[in-house]
Amino acid sequence: GAGVSQSPSNKVTEKGKDVELRCDPISGHTALYWYRQSLGQGLEFLIYFQGNSAPDKSGLPSDRFSAERTGGSVSTLTIQRTQQEDSAVYLCASSPDSGGTDTQYFGPGTRLTVL
Amino acid sequence: QKEVEQNSGPLSVPEGAIASLNCTYSDRGSQSFFWYRQYSGKSPELIMSIYSNGDKEDGRFTAQLNKASQYVSLLIRDSQPSDSATYLCAVNERVDGTASKLTFGTGTRLQVTL
């Protein structure tokens, strides 16, 4: 079946502009995660959804970052007034439930470049 | 702050040798442990999961878990150049009563030399 998909695959934007990144999880997966990975760095947790609610938003680096999930499926990560330090690969993952015992399946990521 | 620690490497092993990758974690309540492999420019992909103390083998890969020592490792036997990648250790962390999330280490870069 189809895996996790993300769009766009690449996004180049100017400093100060807003961007929206989209994630389509595997069908039926209730848990959805957003991570950020800067060049040569590890995975930085941003936010986690169980259904449409977000039990853990602790990783969002500033109030410029927000995310929502509708219909228990598609999620959008929005970055307002982008800064150069926001440049990174943004990865989305989904898993069948929120228990943490299930494997997370990653999408291909969106590479964001802020000029 | 829950932590997952890995040596960043690079860990260099000759082709055919055993590669040993190690990870320690701080949350004693963690129940699930994962090893992901990430090739440069690609997304992480699952290699192994382990939930109980002891060893779990899958082909050339063996995951080892010691909850008392808060230690999990990955052994790769008969290492191949195609195993050259960054290996990420991930540990589940409770968010609230029912939910949890994975915390990732920064990864160990493995280089398998000819």
Coordinates of N, CA and C in Angstrom, one line a residue:
Chain A
G1 N 0.8 -1.2 0.0 CA 0.0 0.0 0.0 C 0.9 1.2 0.0
A2 N 0.2 2.4 -0.1 CA 0.9 3.7 -0.2 C 1.5 4.0 1.2
G3 N 2.7 4.6 1.1 CA 3.4 5.0 2.4 C 3.0 6.4 2.7
V4 N 3.8 7.0 3.6 CA 3.6 8.4 4.0 C 4.1 9.3 2.9
S5 N 3.2 10.2 2.5 CA 3.7 11.1 1.5 C 3.7 12.6 2.1
Q6 N 4.6 13.3 1.5 CA 4.8 14.7 2.0 C 4.9 15.6 0.7
S7 N 4.4 16.8 0.9 CA 4.5 17.8 -0.2 C 4.7 19.2 0.4
P8 N 5.4 20.0 -0.3 CA 6.3 19.7 -1.5 C 7.5 18.9 -1.1
S9 N 8.2 18.4 -2.0 CA 9.5 17.7 -1.7 C 10.6 18.7 -1.4
N10 N 10.5 19.8 -2.1 CA 11.5 20.9 -1.9 C 10.7 22.3 -1.9
K11 N 11.1 23.1 -1.0 CA 10.5 24.5 -0.9 C 11.6 25.5 -0.6
V12 N 11.7 26.4 -1.5 CA 12.6 27.6 -1.3 C 11.8 28.8 -1.1
T13 N 12.1 29.5 -0.1 CA 11.3 30.7 0.2 C 12.2 31.8 0.7
E14 N 11.7 33.0 0.7 CA 12.4 34.1 1.2 C 12.1 34.4 2.7
K15 N 13.1 34.9 3.4 CA 13.0 35.2 4.8 C 11.8 36.1 5.0
G16 N 10.9 35.7 6.0 CA 9.8 36.5 6.3 C 8.5 36.0 5.7
K17 N 8.6 35.1 4.8 CA 7.4 34.5 4.1 C 6.9 33.4 5.0
D18 N 5.6 33.0 4.8 CA 5.0 31.9 5.5 C 5.0 30.7 4.6
V19 N 5.2 29.5 5.1 CA 5.2 28.3 4.3 C 4.3 27.3 5.0
E20 N 3.7 26.4 4.2 CA 2.9 25.3 4.6 C 3.4 24.0 4.1
L21 N 3.6 23.0 5.0 CA 4.1 21.7 4.6 C 3.0 20.7 4.9
R22 N 2.9 19.8 4.0 CA 1.7 18.8 4.1 C 2.2 17.4 4.3
C23 N 1.5 16.7 5.1 CA 1.8 15.2 5.3 C 0.5 14.4 5.2
D24 N 0.6 13.4 4.3 CA -0.5 12.4 4.2 C 0.0 11.1 4.9
P25 N -0.6 10.7 6.0 CA -0.1 9.5 6.6 C -0.6 8.3 6.0
I26 N -0.1 7.1 6.4 CA -0.6 5.9 5.9 C -2.1 5.7 6.3
S27 N -2.9 5.3 5.4 CA -4.3 5.2 5.7 C -4.6 4.3 7.0
G28 N -5.4 4.8 7.9 CA -5.7 4.1 9.1 C -4.7 4.4 10.3
H29 N -3.6 5.0 10.0 CA -2.7 5.3 11.1 C -3.3 6.5 12.0
T30 N -3.4 6.3 13.3 CA -4.0 7.3 14.1 C -2.9 8.3 14.6
A31 N -1.7 7.9 14.7 CA -0.7 8.8 15.3 C 0.2 9.4 14.2
L32 N 0.5 10.6 14.3 CA 1.2 11.3 13.3 C 2.2 12.2 14.0
Y33 N 3.5 12.2 13.5 CA 4.6 13.0 14.1 C 5.2 13.9 13.1
W34 N 5.7 15.0 13.6 CA 6.5 15.9 12.8 C 7.9 16.0 13.4
Y35 N 8.9 15.9 12.6 CA 10.3 16.1 13.1 C 11.0 17.1 12.1
R36 N 12.1 17.6 12.6 CA 13.0 18.5 11.8 C 14.4 17.9 11.9
Q37 N 15.1 17.9 10.8 CA 16.4 17.5 10.8 C 17.3 18.5 10.0
S38 N 18.2 19.1 10.8 CA 19.1 20.0 10.1 C 20.3 19.2 9.6
L39 N 21.0 19.8 8.7 CA 22.1 19.1 8.0 C 23.1 18.5 9.0
G40 N 23.3 17.2 8.9 CA 24.2 16.5 9.7 C 23.8 16.4 11.2
Q41 N 22.5 16.7 11.5 CA 22.1 16.6 12.8 C 21.0 15.5 13.0
G42 N 20.7 15.2 14.2 CA 19.7 14.2 14.5 C 18.3 14.7 14.3
L43 N 17.3 13.8 14.6 CA 15.9 14.2 14.4 C 15.4 15.0 15.7
E44 N 14.9 16.1 15.4 CA 14.3 17.0 16.4 C 12.8 16.9 16.4
F45 N 12.2 16.4 17.5 CA 10.8 16.2 17.6 C 10.1 17.6 17.6
L46 N 9.0 17.7 16.9 CA 8.3 19.0 16.8 C 6.9 18.8 17.5
I47 N 6.1 17.9 17.0 CA 4.7 17.8 17.5 C 4.2 16.4 17.1
Y48 N 3.3 16.0 17.9 CA 2.7 14.7 17.8 C 1.2 14.8 17.8
F49 N 0.5 14.1 17.0 CA -1.0 14.0 16.9 C -1.5 12.6 17.2
Q50 N -2.5 12.6 18.0 CA -3.3 11.3 18.2 C -4.7 11.7 17.7
G51 N -5.0 11.1 16.5 CA -6.3 11.6 15.9 C -6.1 13.1 15.5
N52 N -7.0 13.9 15.9 CA -6.9 15.3 15.5 C -6.3 16.2 16.6
S53 N -6.1 15.6 17.8 CA -5.6 16.3 18.9 C -4.0 16.2 19.0
A54 N -3.4 17.1 19.7 CA -2.0 17.1 19.8 C -1.6 17.1 21.3
P55 N -1.4 15.8 21.8 CA -1.0 15.7 23.2 C 0.3 16.3 23.6
D56 N 1.2 16.5 22.6 CA 2.5 17.0 22.9 C 2.9 17.9 21.8
K57 N 3.0 19.2 22.2 CA 3.5 20.3 21.2 C 4.8 20.8 21.7
S58 N 5.4 20.1 22.6 CA 6.6 20.6 23.3 C 7.8 20.9 22.4
G59 N 7.8 20.3 21.3 CA 9.0 20.5 20.4 C 8.9 21.7 19.5
L60 N 7.8 22.3 19.4 CA 7.7 23.4 18.5 C 8.6 24.5 19.0
P61 N 9.5 25.0 18.1 CA 10.6 25.8 18.6 C 10.2 27.3 18.9
S62 N 9.1 27.7 18.3 CA 8.6 29.1 18.6 C 7.2 29.2 18.2
D63 N 6.6 30.3 18.6 CA 5.2 30.5 18.2 C 5.0 30.8 16.7
R64 N 6.0 30.8 16.0 CA 5.9 30.9 14.5 C 5.5 29.6 13.9
F65 N 5.7 28.5 14.7 CA 5.4 27.2 14.2 C 4.0 26.7 14.7
S66 N 3.2 26.2 13.8 CA 1.9 25.6 14.3 C 1.6 24.4 13.4
A67 N 0.7 23.6 13.8 CA 0.4 22.4 13.0 C -1.1 22.0 13.4
E68 N -1.7 21.5 12.4 CA -3.1 21.0 12.6 C -3.3 19.7 11.8
R69 N -4.2 18.9 12.3 CA -4.6 17.7 11.6 C -6.1 17.6 11.5
T70 N -6.6 17.4 10.4 CA -8.1 17.3 10.2 C -8.5 15.9 9.7
G71 N -9.7 15.5 10.2 CA -10.2 14.3 9.8 C -9.4 13.1 10.2
G72 N -8.5 13.3 11.2 CA -7.6 12.2 11.6 C -6.7 11.7 10.5
S73 N -6.5 12.6 9.5 CA -5.6 12.1 8.4 C -4.5 13.2 8.1
V74 N -4.8 14.0 7.1 CA -3.8 14.9 6.6 C -3.4 15.9 7.7
S75 N -2.1 16.2 7.7 CA -1.6 17.3 8.7 C -0.9 18.3 7.9
T76 N -1.0 19.5 8.4 CA -0.2 20.7 7.8 C 0.6 21.3 8.9
L77 N 1.9 21.5 8.6 CA 2.8 22.2 9.5 C 3.0 23.6 8.8
T78 N 2.7 24.7 9.6 CA 2.8 26.0 9.1 C 4.0 26.7 9.8
I79 N 4.8 27.4 9.1 CA 5.9 28.2 9.7 C 5.6 29.6 9.2
Q80 N 5.4 30.5 10.1 CA 5.1 31.9 9.8 C 6.4 32.7 9.9
R81 N 6.5 33.7 9.0 CA 7.7 34.7 9.1 C 9.0 33.9 9.1
T82 N 9.2 33.0 8.1 CA 10.4 32.1 8.1 C 11.7 32.8 8.3
Q83 N 12.6 32.2 9.0 CA 13.9 32.6 9.3 C 14.9 31.7 8.7
Q84 N 16.1 32.1 8.5 CA 17.1 31.3 7.8 C 17.4 30.0 8.7
E85 N 17.3 30.1 10.0 CA 17.6 29.0 10.8 C 16.4 27.9 10.7
D86 N 15.4 28.3 10.0 CA 14.3 27.3 9.8 C 14.7 26.3 8.7
S87 N 15.7 26.6 8.0 CA 16.1 25.7 6.9 C 16.5 24.3 7.4
A88 N 15.9 23.3 6.9 CA 16.1 22.0 7.4 C 15.2 21.0 6.5
V89 N 15.3 19.7 6.8 CA 14.4 18.8 6.2 C 13.3 18.5 7.3
Y90 N 12.1 18.6 6.9 CA 11.0 18.4 7.8 C 10.4 17.0 7.4
L91 N 10.4 16.2 8.4 CA 10.0 14.8 8.2 C 8.7 14.5 9.0
C92 N 7.8 13.8 8.3 CA 6.6 13.4 8.9 C 6.6 11.8 9.1
A93 N 6.0 11.3 10.1 CA 5.9 9.9 10.3 C 4.6 9.6 10.9
S94 N 4.1 8.4 10.6 CA 2.8 7.9 11.2 C 3.0 6.5 11.7
S95 N 2.2 6.2 12.7 CA 2.1 4.8 13.2 C 0.7 4.4 13.5
P96 N 0.5 3.1 13.6 CA -0.9 2.7 13.8 C -1.6 3.2 15.0
D97 N -0.9 3.4 16.1 CA -1.5 4.0 17.3 C -0.5 4.8 18.1
S98 N -0.9 5.3 19.2 CA 0.0 6.3 19.9 C 0.8 5.6 21.0
G99 N 0.7 4.3 21.1 CA 1.3 3.7 22.3 C 2.8 3.7 22.3
G100 N 3.4 4.0 21.2 CA 4.8 4.1 21.1 C 5.4 2.7 20.9
T101 N 4.6 1.6 21.0 CA 5.1 0.3 20.7 C 5.2 0.0 19.2
D102 N 4.4 0.8 18.5 CA 4.3 0.5 17.0 C 5.4 1.3 16.3
T103 N 5.9 0.8 15.2 CA 6.9 1.4 14.4 C 6.3 2.7 13.8
Q104 N 7.2 3.7 13.7 CA 6.9 4.9 13.0 C 7.4 4.7 11.5
Y105 N 6.6 5.1 10.6 CA 7.0 5.0 9.2 C 7.1 6.4 8.7
F106 N 8.3 6.7 8.1 CA 8.6 8.0 7.7 C 8.3 8.3 6.2
G107 N 7.9 9.6 6.0 CA 7.7 10.1 4.7 C 9.1 10.5 4.1
P108 N 9.1 10.9 2.9 CA 10.4 11.3 2.2 C 10.9 12.7 2.7
G109 N 10.1 13.4 3.3 CA 10.5 14.7 3.8 C 10.3 15.9 2.9
T110 N 10.3 17.1 3.5 CA 10.3 18.3 2.7 C 11.5 19.1 3.0
R111 N 12.3 19.4 2.0 CA 13.6 20.2 2.3 C 13.2 21.6 2.1
L112 N 13.3 22.3 3.2 CA 13.0 23.8 3.2 C 14.3 24.6 3.3
T113 N 14.3 25.5 2.3 CA 15.5 26.4 2.3 C 14.9 27.9 2.4
V114 N 15.4 28.6 3.4 CA 15.0 30.0 3.6 C 16.2 30.9 3.2
L115 N 15.9 31.7 2.2 CA 17.0 32.5 1.7 C 17.1 33.8 2.4
Chain B
Q1 N 14.2 16.3 31.1 CA 14.4 16.0 29.6 C 14.9 14.6 29.4
K2 N 14.0 13.8 28.8 CA 14.5 12.4 28.5 C 15.5 12.5 27.4
E3 N 16.6 11.6 27.6 CA 17.7 11.6 26.6 C 18.0 10.2 26.1
V4 N 18.4 10.2 24.9 CA 18.9 9.0 24.2 C 20.3 9.4 23.7
E5 N 21.3 8.7 24.1 CA 22.7 9.0 23.8 C 23.3 8.0 22.9
Q6 N 24.0 8.5 21.9 CA 24.8 7.6 21.0 C 26.1 8.3 20.6
N7 N 27.1 7.5 20.4 CA 28.4 8.0 19.9 C 28.2 8.4 18.4
S8 N 28.6 9.6 18.1 CA 28.3 10.1 16.7 C 29.2 9.4 15.7
G9 N 30.3 8.8 16.1 CA 31.2 8.1 15.2 C 32.0 9.2 14.4
P10 N 32.5 8.8 13.2 CA 32.2 7.6 12.5 C 32.8 6.3 13.1
L11 N 32.1 5.2 13.0 CA 32.5 3.9 13.4 C 33.0 3.2 12.1
S12 N 34.2 2.9 12.0 CA 34.8 2.3 10.7 C 35.1 0.9 11.0
V13 N 34.5 0.0 10.2 CA 34.8 -1.5 10.3 C 35.1 -2.0 8.9
P14 N 35.9 -3.0 8.8 CA 36.2 -3.6 7.5 C 35.1 -4.5 7.1
E15 N 34.9 -4.7 5.8 CA 33.9 -5.5 5.2 C 34.1 -6.9 5.8
G16 N 32.9 -7.5 6.2 CA 32.9 -8.9 6.8 C 33.0 -8.9 8.3
A17 N 33.4 -7.8 8.9 CA 33.5 -7.7 10.3 C 32.1 -7.5 11.0
I18 N 32.1 -7.5 12.3 CA 30.9 -7.2 13.1 C 31.0 -5.7 13.5
A19 N 29.9 -5.0 13.2 CA 29.8 -3.7 13.7 C 28.9 -3.6 14.9
S20 N 29.3 -2.9 16.0 CA 28.6 -2.9 17.2 C 28.2 -1.4 17.5
L21 N 26.9 -1.2 17.6 CA 26.4 0.2 17.8 C 25.7 0.2 19.1
N22 N 26.0 1.3 19.9 CA 25.5 1.3 21.2 C 24.6 2.6 21.5
C23 N 23.7 2.4 22.5 CA 22.8 3.5 22.8 C 22.4 3.4 24.3
T24 N 22.4 4.5 25.0 CA 21.9 4.5 26.3 C 20.7 5.5 26.4
Y25 N 19.8 5.3 27.4 CA 18.7 6.1 27.5 C 18.4 6.4 28.9
S26 N 17.7 7.5 29.2 CA 17.5 7.9 30.6 C 16.1 7.6 31.2
D27 N 15.1 7.3 30.4 CA 13.8 7.1 30.9 C 13.6 5.6 31.3
R28 N 13.6 5.3 32.6 CA 13.5 4.0 33.1 C 12.1 3.4 32.7
G29 N 11.1 4.2 32.4 CA 9.8 3.7 32.1 C 9.7 3.3 30.6
S30 N 10.7 3.5 29.8 CA 10.6 3.2 28.4 C 10.4 1.7 28.2
Q31 N 9.6 1.4 27.2 CA 9.2 0.0 27.0 C 9.5 -0.5 25.6
S32 N 9.8 0.4 24.7 CA 9.9 0.0 23.3 C 11.2 0.7 22.7
F33 N 11.9 -0.1 22.0 CA 13.2 0.4 21.5 C 13.4 0.0 20.0
F34 N 13.9 1.0 19.3 CA 14.0 0.8 17.8 C 15.3 1.2 17.3
W35 N 15.7 0.5 16.2 CA 16.9 1.0 15.5 C 16.5 1.3 14.1
Y36 N 16.8 2.5 13.6 CA 16.5 3.0 12.3 C 17.8 3.2 11.6
R37 N 17.8 3.0 10.3 CA 19.0 3.2 9.4 C 18.6 4.4 8.5
Q38 N 19.5 5.3 8.3 CA 19.3 6.5 7.5 C 20.5 6.7 6.6
Y39 N 20.2 6.5 5.3 CA 21.2 6.8 4.3 C 21.2 8.3 4.0
S40 N 22.3 8.8 3.6 CA 22.5 10.3 3.4 C 21.4 10.8 2.4
G41 N 20.7 11.8 2.8 CA 19.7 12.4 2.0 C 18.4 11.6 1.9
K42 N 18.3 10.6 2.7 CA 17.0 9.8 2.8 C 16.4 9.8 4.1
S43 N 15.2 9.3 4.2 CA 14.4 9.2 5.4 C 14.9 8.0 6.2
P44 N 14.7 8.0 7.5 CA 15.0 6.8 8.4 C 14.1 5.6 8.0
E45 N 14.6 4.5 8.0 CA 13.9 3.2 7.8 C 14.1 2.3 9.0
L46 N 13.1 1.5 9.4 CA 13.2 0.7 10.5 C 14.1 -0.5 10.2
I47 N 15.1 -0.8 11.1 CA 15.9 -2.0 11.0 C 15.4 -3.1 12.0
M48 N 15.2 -2.7 13.3 CA 14.9 -3.6 14.3 C 14.0 -2.9 15.4
S49 N 13.1 -3.7 16.0 CA 12.5 -3.3 17.2 C 12.7 -4.3 18.3
I50 N 12.8 -3.9 19.5 CA 12.9 -4.8 20.6 C 12.2 -4.3 21.9
Y51 N 11.5 -5.2 22.6 CA 10.7 -4.8 23.7 C 11.1 -5.5 25.0
S52 N 11.8 -6.6 24.9 CA 12.1 -7.4 26.1 C 13.6 -7.5 26.3
N53 N 14.1 -7.7 27.5 CA 15.5 -7.9 27.8 C 16.0 -9.1 27.0
G54 N 17.3 -9.0 26.5 CA 17.9 -10.1 25.8 C 18.2 -9.7 24.4
D55 N 18.3 -10.7 23.6 CA 18.7 -10.6 22.2 C 17.5 -10.9 21.3
K56 N 17.5 -10.1 20.2 CA 16.6 -10.4 19.1 C 17.3 -10.4 17.8
E57 N 17.2 -11.5 17.0 CA 18.0 -11.6 15.8 C 17.1 -11.5 14.6
D58 N 17.6 -10.9 13.6 CA 16.9 -10.8 12.3 C 17.9 -10.8 11.2
G59 N 18.2 -11.9 10.6 CA 19.2 -12.0 9.5 C 20.6 -11.6 10.1
R60 N 21.2 -10.6 9.5 CA 22.6 -10.2 10.0 C 22.5 -9.3 11.2
F61 N 21.3 -8.9 11.6 CA 21.2 -7.9 12.6 C 20.7 -8.6 13.9
T62 N 21.3 -8.1 15.0 CA 20.9 -8.5 16.4 C 20.8 -7.3 17.2
A63 N 19.6 -7.1 17.8 CA 19.4 -6.1 18.8 C 19.5 -6.7 20.2
Q64 N 20.1 -5.9 21.1 CA 20.3 -6.4 22.5 C 19.8 -5.3 23.4
L65 N 19.0 -5.7 24.4 CA 18.4 -4.8 25.3 C 18.7 -5.2 26.8
N66 N 19.1 -4.3 27.6 CA 19.4 -4.4 29.0 C 18.7 -3.3 29.7
K67 N 17.5 -3.5 30.2 CA 16.7 -2.4 30.8 C 17.4 -2.0 32.1
A68 N 18.0 -2.9 32.9 CA 18.6 -2.6 34.1 C 19.7 -1.6 33.9
S69 N 20.4 -1.8 32.9 CA 21.5 -0.9 32.6 C 21.1 0.3 31.6
Q70 N 19.9 0.3 31.2 CA 19.3 1.3 30.3 C 20.2 1.4 29.0
Y71 N 20.4 0.2 28.4 CA 21.3 0.1 27.3 C 20.7 -0.7 26.2
V72 N 20.8 -0.3 25.0 CA 20.4 -1.1 23.9 C 21.5 -1.0 22.8
S73 N 21.7 -2.1 22.1 CA 22.7 -2.1 21.1 C 22.3 -2.8 19.8
L74 N 23.0 -2.6 18.8 CA 22.7 -3.3 17.5 C 24.0 -3.8 17.0
L75 N 24.0 -5.1 16.7 CA 25.1 -5.8 16.1 C 24.8 -6.1 14.6
I76 N 25.8 -5.8 13.8 CA 25.6 -6.1 12.3 C 26.7 -7.1 12.0
R77 N 26.4 -8.3 11.7 CA 27.4 -9.3 11.3 C 27.7 -9.2 9.8
D78 N 28.9 -9.7 9.5 CA 29.3 -9.7 8.1 C 28.9 -8.4 7.4
S79 N 29.5 -7.3 8.0 CA 29.2 -6.0 7.5 C 29.5 -5.8 6.0
Q80 N 28.6 -5.1 5.3 CA 28.8 -4.9 3.9 C 28.9 -3.4 3.6
P81 N 29.5 -3.0 2.5 CA 29.6 -1.6 2.2 C 28.2 -0.9 2.2
S82 N 27.2 -1.7 1.8 CA 25.9 -1.1 1.7 C 25.3 -0.8 3.1
D83 N 25.9 -1.3 4.1 CA 25.5 -1.0 5.5 C 26.0 0.4 6.0
S84 N 26.8 1.0 5.2 CA 27.3 2.3 5.5 C 26.2 3.3 5.5
A85 N 25.9 3.9 6.7 CA 24.8 4.7 6.9 C 24.8 5.3 8.3
T86 N 23.9 6.1 8.7 CA 23.7 6.6 10.1 C 22.6 5.7 10.7
Y87 N 23.0 5.2 11.9 CA 22.0 4.3 12.6 C 21.5 5.1 13.8
L88 N 20.1 5.2 13.8 CA 19.5 6.0 14.9 C 18.8 5.1 15.9
C89 N 19.1 5.3 17.1 CA 18.4 4.6 18.2 C 17.2 5.4 18.6
A90 N 16.1 4.8 18.9 CA 14.8 5.5 19.3 C 14.2 4.8 20.4
V91 N 13.8 5.5 21.4 CA 13.2 5.0 22.6 C 11.8 5.6 22.9
N92 N 10.9 4.8 23.3 CA 9.6 5.5 23.5 C 9.6 6.2 24.9
E93 N 8.8 7.3 24.9 CA 8.7 8.1 26.1 C 7.3 8.5 26.4
R94 N 6.8 8.2 27.6 CA 5.4 8.5 27.9 C 5.1 10.0 27.8
V95 N 4.0 10.3 27.2 CA 3.6 11.7 27.1 C 2.6 12.0 28.2
D96 N 1.6 11.0 28.3 CA 0.6 11.1 29.4 C 0.2 9.7 29.7
G97 N -0.9 9.5 30.3 CA -1.3 8.1 30.7 C -1.3 7.1 29.7
T98 N -1.7 7.5 28.5 CA -1.9 6.5 27.4 C -1.0 6.7 26.2
A99 N -0.5 7.9 26.0 CA 0.2 8.2 24.8 C 1.7 8.3 25.1
S100 N 2.4 8.0 24.0 CA 3.9 8.1 24.1 C 4.4 8.5 22.8
K101 N 5.7 8.9 22.8 CA 6.3 9.3 21.5 C 7.7 8.7 21.5
L102 N 8.3 8.7 20.4 CA 9.7 8.2 20.3 C 10.7 9.4 20.4
T103 N 11.7 9.1 21.2 CA 12.8 10.1 21.3 C 14.0 9.4 20.6
F104 N 14.6 10.2 19.6 CA 15.7 9.7 18.8 C 17.0 10.2 19.4
G105 N 18.0 9.3 19.3 CA 19.4 9.7 19.5 C 19.9 10.5 18.2
T106 N 21.1 11.0 18.3 CA 21.6 11.8 17.2 C 22.2 10.9 16.1
G107 N 22.3 9.6 16.4 CA 22.8 8.7 15.4 C 24.3 8.4 15.4
T108 N 24.7 7.2 15.0 CA 26.1 6.8 14.8 C 26.3 6.6 13.4
R109 N 27.3 7.2 12.8 CA 27.6 7.0 11.4 C 28.5 5.8 11.3
L110 N 28.1 4.8 10.5 CA 28.9 3.6 10.3 C 29.5 3.7 8.9
Q111 N 30.8 3.4 8.8 CA 31.5 3.2 7.5 C 32.1 1.9 7.4
V112 N 31.7 1.1 6.4 CA 32.2 -0.2 6.2 C 33.2 -0.1 5.0
T113 N 34.4 -0.4 5.3 CA 35.5 -0.2 4.3 C 35.8 -1.6 3.6
L114 N 36.3 -1.4 2.3 CA 36.6 -2.6 1.5 C 37.9 -3.2 1.9

